[in-house]
Coordinates of C-alpha atoms in Angstrom, one line a residue:
M1 CA -30.6 5.1 3.8
M2 CA -32.6 4.4 0.1
L3 CA -31.0 2.5 -2.4
P4 CA -32.4 3.4 -5.6
A5 CA -34.2 -0.4 -7.0
Q6 CA -31.7 -2.9 -8.4
K7 CA -33.1 -2.7 -12.9
V8 CA -33.5 -6.8 -13.5
L9 CA -34.0 -7.5 -18.0
T10 CA -34.6 -10.6 -19.2
T11 CA -31.6 -10.7 -22.7
S12 CA -29.7 -13.1 -25.6
G13 CA -27.6 -12.3 -28.3
K14 CA -25.1 -14.1 -30.0
Y15 CA -20.9 -14.5 -30.0
T16 CA -18.5 -15.8 -32.3
Y17 CA -15.4 -16.0 -31.2
Y18 CA -12.4 -17.6 -32.9
A19 CA -10.2 -20.0 -30.3
P20 CA -6.7 -20.3 -31.8
S21 CA -6.0 -23.9 -32.7
N22 CA -3.6 -24.7 -28.5
I23 CA -6.8 -24.3 -26.8
T24 CA -9.2 -27.0 -25.9
L25 CA -12.9 -26.2 -27.4
E26 CA -14.3 -26.6 -24.3
K27 CA -12.2 -23.4 -22.7
A28 CA -12.5 -22.3 -26.1
K29 CA -16.7 -22.4 -25.3
A30 CA -16.1 -21.0 -22.1
I31 CA -14.9 -18.1 -23.0
A32 CA -16.9 -17.7 -25.8
L33 CA -19.2 -17.7 -23.7
Q34 CA -18.9 -15.1 -21.1
R35 CA -17.7 -12.8 -24.4
L36 CA -21.2 -13.0 -24.4
K37 CA -22.8 -12.5 -21.3
T38 CA -20.1 -9.4 -21.5
Q39 CA -21.5 -7.4 -24.1
L40 CA -25.5 -8.1 -23.2
I41 CA -24.6 -7.2 -20.2
A42 CA -22.7 -4.0 -21.3
D43 CA -25.6 -3.0 -23.5
S44 CA -28.1 -3.3 -20.8
F45 CA -26.2 -1.1 -18.7
G46 CA -23.4 0.5 -19.0
T47 CA -19.1 -0.4 -18.4
T48 CA -17.5 2.2 -16.5
V49 CA -13.4 3.0 -18.3
S50 CA -11.0 4.6 -17.2
V51 CA -7.7 6.1 -19.2
T52 CA -5.8 7.3 -16.7
N53 CA -2.4 8.6 -18.0
S54 CA 0.8 10.2 -15.4
S55 CA 3.8 11.2 -16.1
A56 CA 7.4 12.2 -14.1
I57 CA 9.9 14.3 -15.1
S58 CA 13.9 13.5 -13.9
N59 CA 16.8 15.3 -14.7
I60 CA 20.0 13.9 -15.2
N61 CA 23.1 16.2 -15.4
G62 CA 20.7 18.3 -17.4
D63 CA 19.7 16.3 -19.6
S64 CA 15.6 15.0 -18.6
K65 CA 13.6 11.6 -19.5
I66 CA 10.0 11.7 -18.6
T67 CA 8.5 8.3 -17.3
L68 CA 4.9 8.4 -18.7
L69 CA 2.5 5.9 -16.4
S70 CA -0.9 3.8 -18.0
I71 CA -3.3 2.7 -16.7
G72 CA -6.5 1.3 -18.5
E73 CA -8.8 -0.5 -16.6
S74 CA -13.4 -1.2 -17.8
E75 CA -15.6 -3.3 -16.0
V76 CA -19.5 -3.7 -16.7
K77 CA -22.3 -2.6 -14.8
G78 CA -24.4 -5.3 -13.9
E79 CA -23.6 -9.0 -13.4
W80 CA -25.6 -11.9 -14.6
L81 CA -28.1 -13.6 -12.9
E82 CA -29.0 -17.1 -14.1
T83 CA -29.2 -18.1 -18.3
I84 CA -32.4 -19.8 -19.1
G85 CA -32.8 -22.7 -20.8
E86 CA -29.2 -24.2 -22.4
P87 CA -26.9 -21.9 -24.2
K88 CA -26.9 -22.8 -27.7
W89 CA -23.1 -23.8 -30.1
G90 CA -22.0 -23.7 -32.8
I91 CA -18.3 -25.2 -33.7
E92 CA -16.8 -25.0 -37.3
Y93 CA -12.6 -25.0 -38.3
K94 CA -11.4 -22.5 -40.7
D95 CA -7.1 -22.0 -41.3
D96 CA -6.0 -23.9 -38.0
M97 CA -8.9 -21.6 -36.2
Q98 CA -12.1 -23.0 -34.4
V99 CA -14.4 -20.6 -34.9
V100 CA -17.3 -21.3 -31.7
T101 CA -20.9 -19.0 -31.6
V102 CA -23.2 -19.3 -28.9
S103 CA -25.9 -17.4 -28.5
V104 CA -28.0 -17.5 -24.8
R105 CA -30.5 -15.7 -23.2
G106 CA -30.3 -15.0 -19.4
R107 CA -31.7 -12.7 -16.4
I108 CA -29.1 -9.3 -15.7
R109 CA -29.1 -6.6 -12.5
E110 CA -28.0 -3.8 -13.1
I111 CA -26.0 -2.5 -10.3
V112 CA -26.9 0.5 -8.3
S113 CA -23.8 1.5 -5.9
S114 CA -23.9 3.1 -2.5
A115 CA -20.8 4.0 -2.5
V116 CA -19.9 5.0 1.4
A117 CA -17.5 8.8 1.1
F118 CA -14.3 6.9 3.1
E119 CA -11.7 9.7 4.3
S120 CA -7.3 8.7 2.5
R121 CA -4.1 9.8 2.5
I122 CA -1.0 9.2 0.7
L123 CA 2.0 11.2 3.5
R124 CA 5.5 11.1 2.6
N125 CA 7.7 11.5 6.0
G126 CA 5.8 12.2 8.5
T127 CA 1.4 10.6 10.0
E128 CA 0.3 14.3 9.6
D129 CA -2.3 15.6 7.4
K130 CA 0.3 17.7 6.7
F131 CA 2.4 15.3 5.4
E132 CA -0.2 14.4 2.3
S133 CA 2.0 14.4 -1.1
D134 CA 2.1 12.0 -4.7
T135 CA 5.9 13.2 -5.5
F136 CA 8.4 10.9 -3.2
K137 CA 11.8 10.4 -3.7
D138 CA 13.8 7.0 -3.0
N139 CA 13.5 5.5 0.6
D140 CA 10.7 8.0 1.6
E141 CA 9.2 6.7 3.9
F142 CA 4.8 6.1 3.4
Y143 CA 2.0 6.2 4.9
I144 CA -1.7 6.8 4.5
T145 CA -3.9 7.0 6.2
F146 CA -7.9 5.9 6.3
Q147 CA -11.2 6.3 7.7
S148 CA -14.4 5.8 7.7
P149 CA -18.3 6.9 9.0
V150 CA -18.7 3.2 9.0
D151 CA -17.8 0.1 10.1
G152 CA -16.1 -2.5 7.6
F153 CA -13.4 -3.0 6.4
V154 CA -9.9 -2.1 4.2
A155 CA -7.2 -2.7 1.7
I156 CA -4.4 -1.2 0.5
Y157 CA -2.2 -2.1 -2.7
L158 CA 0.9 -0.5 -5.1
Y159 CA 1.1 -1.6 -8.6
D160 CA 4.0 -1.1 -11.2
M161 CA 5.1 -1.5 -14.2
D162 CA 6.5 -5.0 -12.4
G163 CA 2.8 -5.4 -11.5
V164 CA 0.5 -5.6 -8.0
Y165 CA 1.6 -5.9 -4.5
R166 CA -1.1 -6.0 -1.9
L167 CA 0.9 -3.5 0.7
L168 CA -2.6 -4.5 3.4
P169 CA -3.0 -6.9 4.7
T170 CA 0.3 -8.1 4.8
K171 CA 1.2 -10.8 3.7
N172 CA 1.5 -13.0 7.2
Q173 CA -1.7 -11.8 8.2
K174 CA -4.0 -14.3 7.9
D175 CA -7.6 -12.1 6.5
G176 CA -8.5 -10.9 3.7
S177 CA -9.1 -7.1 4.3
Q178 CA -8.1 -5.4 7.5
V179 CA -10.6 -4.3 10.5
V180 CA -11.6 -1.0 10.3
E181 CA -13.7 0.8 13.3
S182 CA -17.2 3.5 12.5
G183 CA -15.6 7.0 12.5
E184 CA -11.8 5.7 13.8
K185 CA -9.3 7.8 11.9
Y186 CA -5.6 4.9 11.0
I187 CA -1.7 5.4 10.2
F188 CA -1.3 2.8 8.4
F189 CA 2.4 1.2 8.1
E190 CA 2.5 3.5 10.6
K191 CA 5.9 2.7 12.6
K192 CA 4.2 0.3 15.5
I193 CA 2.7 -3.3 16.4
Y194 CA -0.6 -4.1 14.3
Q195 CA -2.6 -6.2 15.9
Q196 CA -4.8 -9.3 13.4
T197 CA -8.6 -9.4 14.5
A198 CA -9.5 -13.4 13.0
S199 CA -13.3 -13.5 12.1
D200 CA -14.5 -14.4 15.5
G201 CA -13.2 -11.6 17.3
R202 CA -10.2 -13.3 18.4
I203 CA -6.9 -11.6 18.7
I204 CA -4.1 -15.0 17.6
E205 CA -0.8 -12.3 15.7
S206 CA 1.0 -9.3 16.0
V207 CA 2.5 -7.7 13.1
R208 CA 4.4 -4.9 12.4
S209 CA 3.8 -3.2 8.9
E210 CA 6.5 -0.1 7.5
Y211 CA 7.3 1.0 3.9
V212 CA 8.9 3.0 2.5
L213 CA 9.2 3.7 -0.7
T214 CA 11.6 3.1 -3.6
C215 CA 13.2 4.0 -7.1
D216 CA 15.4 1.1 -9.5
D217 CA 15.4 3.1 -13.0
E218 CA 15.3 7.5 -12.2
A219 CA 12.2 8.3 -11.5
E220 CA 9.2 6.1 -11.5
L221 CA 4.9 6.1 -11.7
N222 CA 3.0 3.9 -9.1
R223 CA -0.7 3.4 -8.3
I224 CA -2.2 2.9 -5.3
Y225 CA -5.6 1.3 -4.3
V226 CA -7.2 1.5 -1.6
V227 CA -10.3 -0.8 -1.5
F228 CA -12.8 0.1 1.4
S229 CA -16.7 -2.4 1.9
P230 CA -18.9 -2.8 5.1
N231 CA -19.4 -6.1 3.8
R232 CA -15.4 -8.3 4.8
F233 CA -13.8 -9.2 1.6
S234 CA -10.6 -11.5 0.8
H235 CA -7.7 -10.7 -1.5
P236 CA -7.0 -12.5 -4.6
V237 CA -5.0 -15.5 -4.5
D238 CA -1.3 -13.7 -5.2
D239 CA 2.3 -14.7 -4.4
L240 CA 3.9 -15.0 -0.8
M241 CA 7.6 -15.6 -2.2
G242 CA 10.6 -14.2 -1.8
G243 CA 12.2 -12.6 1.6
S244 CA 9.6 -10.8 4.4
D245 CA 9.8 -7.4 3.1
V246 CA 8.6 -8.2 -0.3
P247 CA 4.9 -8.0 0.1
A248 CA 2.1 -10.4 -1.3
N249 CA 1.7 -10.0 -5.6
L250 CA 0.0 -10.9 -8.7
S251 CA 0.0 -9.4 -12.6
F252 CA -2.2 -6.5 -13.3
D253 CA -4.4 -8.9 -15.1
D254 CA -5.0 -10.9 -11.9
F255 CA -6.0 -8.2 -9.7
Q256 CA -8.4 -7.0 -12.2
R257 CA -10.2 -9.8 -12.5
W258 CA -10.2 -9.4 -8.7
L259 CA -11.5 -6.1 -8.2
S260 CA -14.8 -6.5 -11.2
R261 CA -16.1 -9.4 -9.5
C262 CA -15.6 -7.3 -6.1
R263 CA -17.2 -5.5 -7.3
R264 CA -20.1 -6.8 -9.3
Q265 CA -20.5 -9.1 -6.3
D266 CA -20.8 -6.0 -3.0
K267 CA -22.4 -3.1 -4.4
D268 CA -21.0 -1.3 -1.7
M269 CA -17.6 -1.5 -2.7
V270 CA -15.4 1.6 -3.5
L271 CA -12.8 2.1 -4.3
K272 CA -10.2 4.9 -4.6
T273 CA -7.0 5.6 -6.9
T274 CA -4.0 7.8 -6.5
D275 CA -1.0 8.2 -8.8
I276 CA 1.9 9.4 -6.8
S277 CA 5.5 9.6 -8.1
I278 CA 9.3 8.1 -7.2
S279 CA 12.7 9.6 -7.7
K280 CA 16.4 9.6 -7.3

């Protein structure tokens, strides 16, 4: 497969960060330097920015209620390869704020994706393709089918207003992503036993994966993230507390940082998002 060449550029710039007094100078310097690097990459290669707005309408005794979900996501289309020389700093204090100025020179590389065209469907109350749906009722069964033309690894996350939940791999699984084989059609969260495969090929545990979608309000909106790569990747650091029926979870900001970092480091990683509504 022929892939486009990745551009490598030498760039330099300057950034000023007005830091609150309650963070340390070292932390302020780290933030200023990271923001400058991100700005230089974005200026050279651009950003991928998306804002998705979804709505669900419910009717209670003749009164309509509209639930809105707005998700803004952004990532730069490149990576910082190396810093040339040492960053140059300027530190001032004004109006109880630390004013940190940094100049840096370095090499950056464009990220060029060679996306794998995998297929996935969200299913409601059935495991055949005819049950595909983005509209659910409280306590409906929830399945996802997945099929890829190449061997690889997949993970599935659900975002609601409380945070992001790792559905696959489950919190009982030790690997950071689920192994999938080329051409095989998987039905995730089906009522069956899934076997966990360790990195050396050993079957080390069996995990029952089964989910239903619930709704505390009259209508809710969630977003499903399906992440795939032909290269092995690890899941983010998340919270494993809660009962056996509560998936591992983390904040949306932490999830976005993990996802952006993974996609910068792995040009083959592919992401598919789908918004779903759940109502009483």
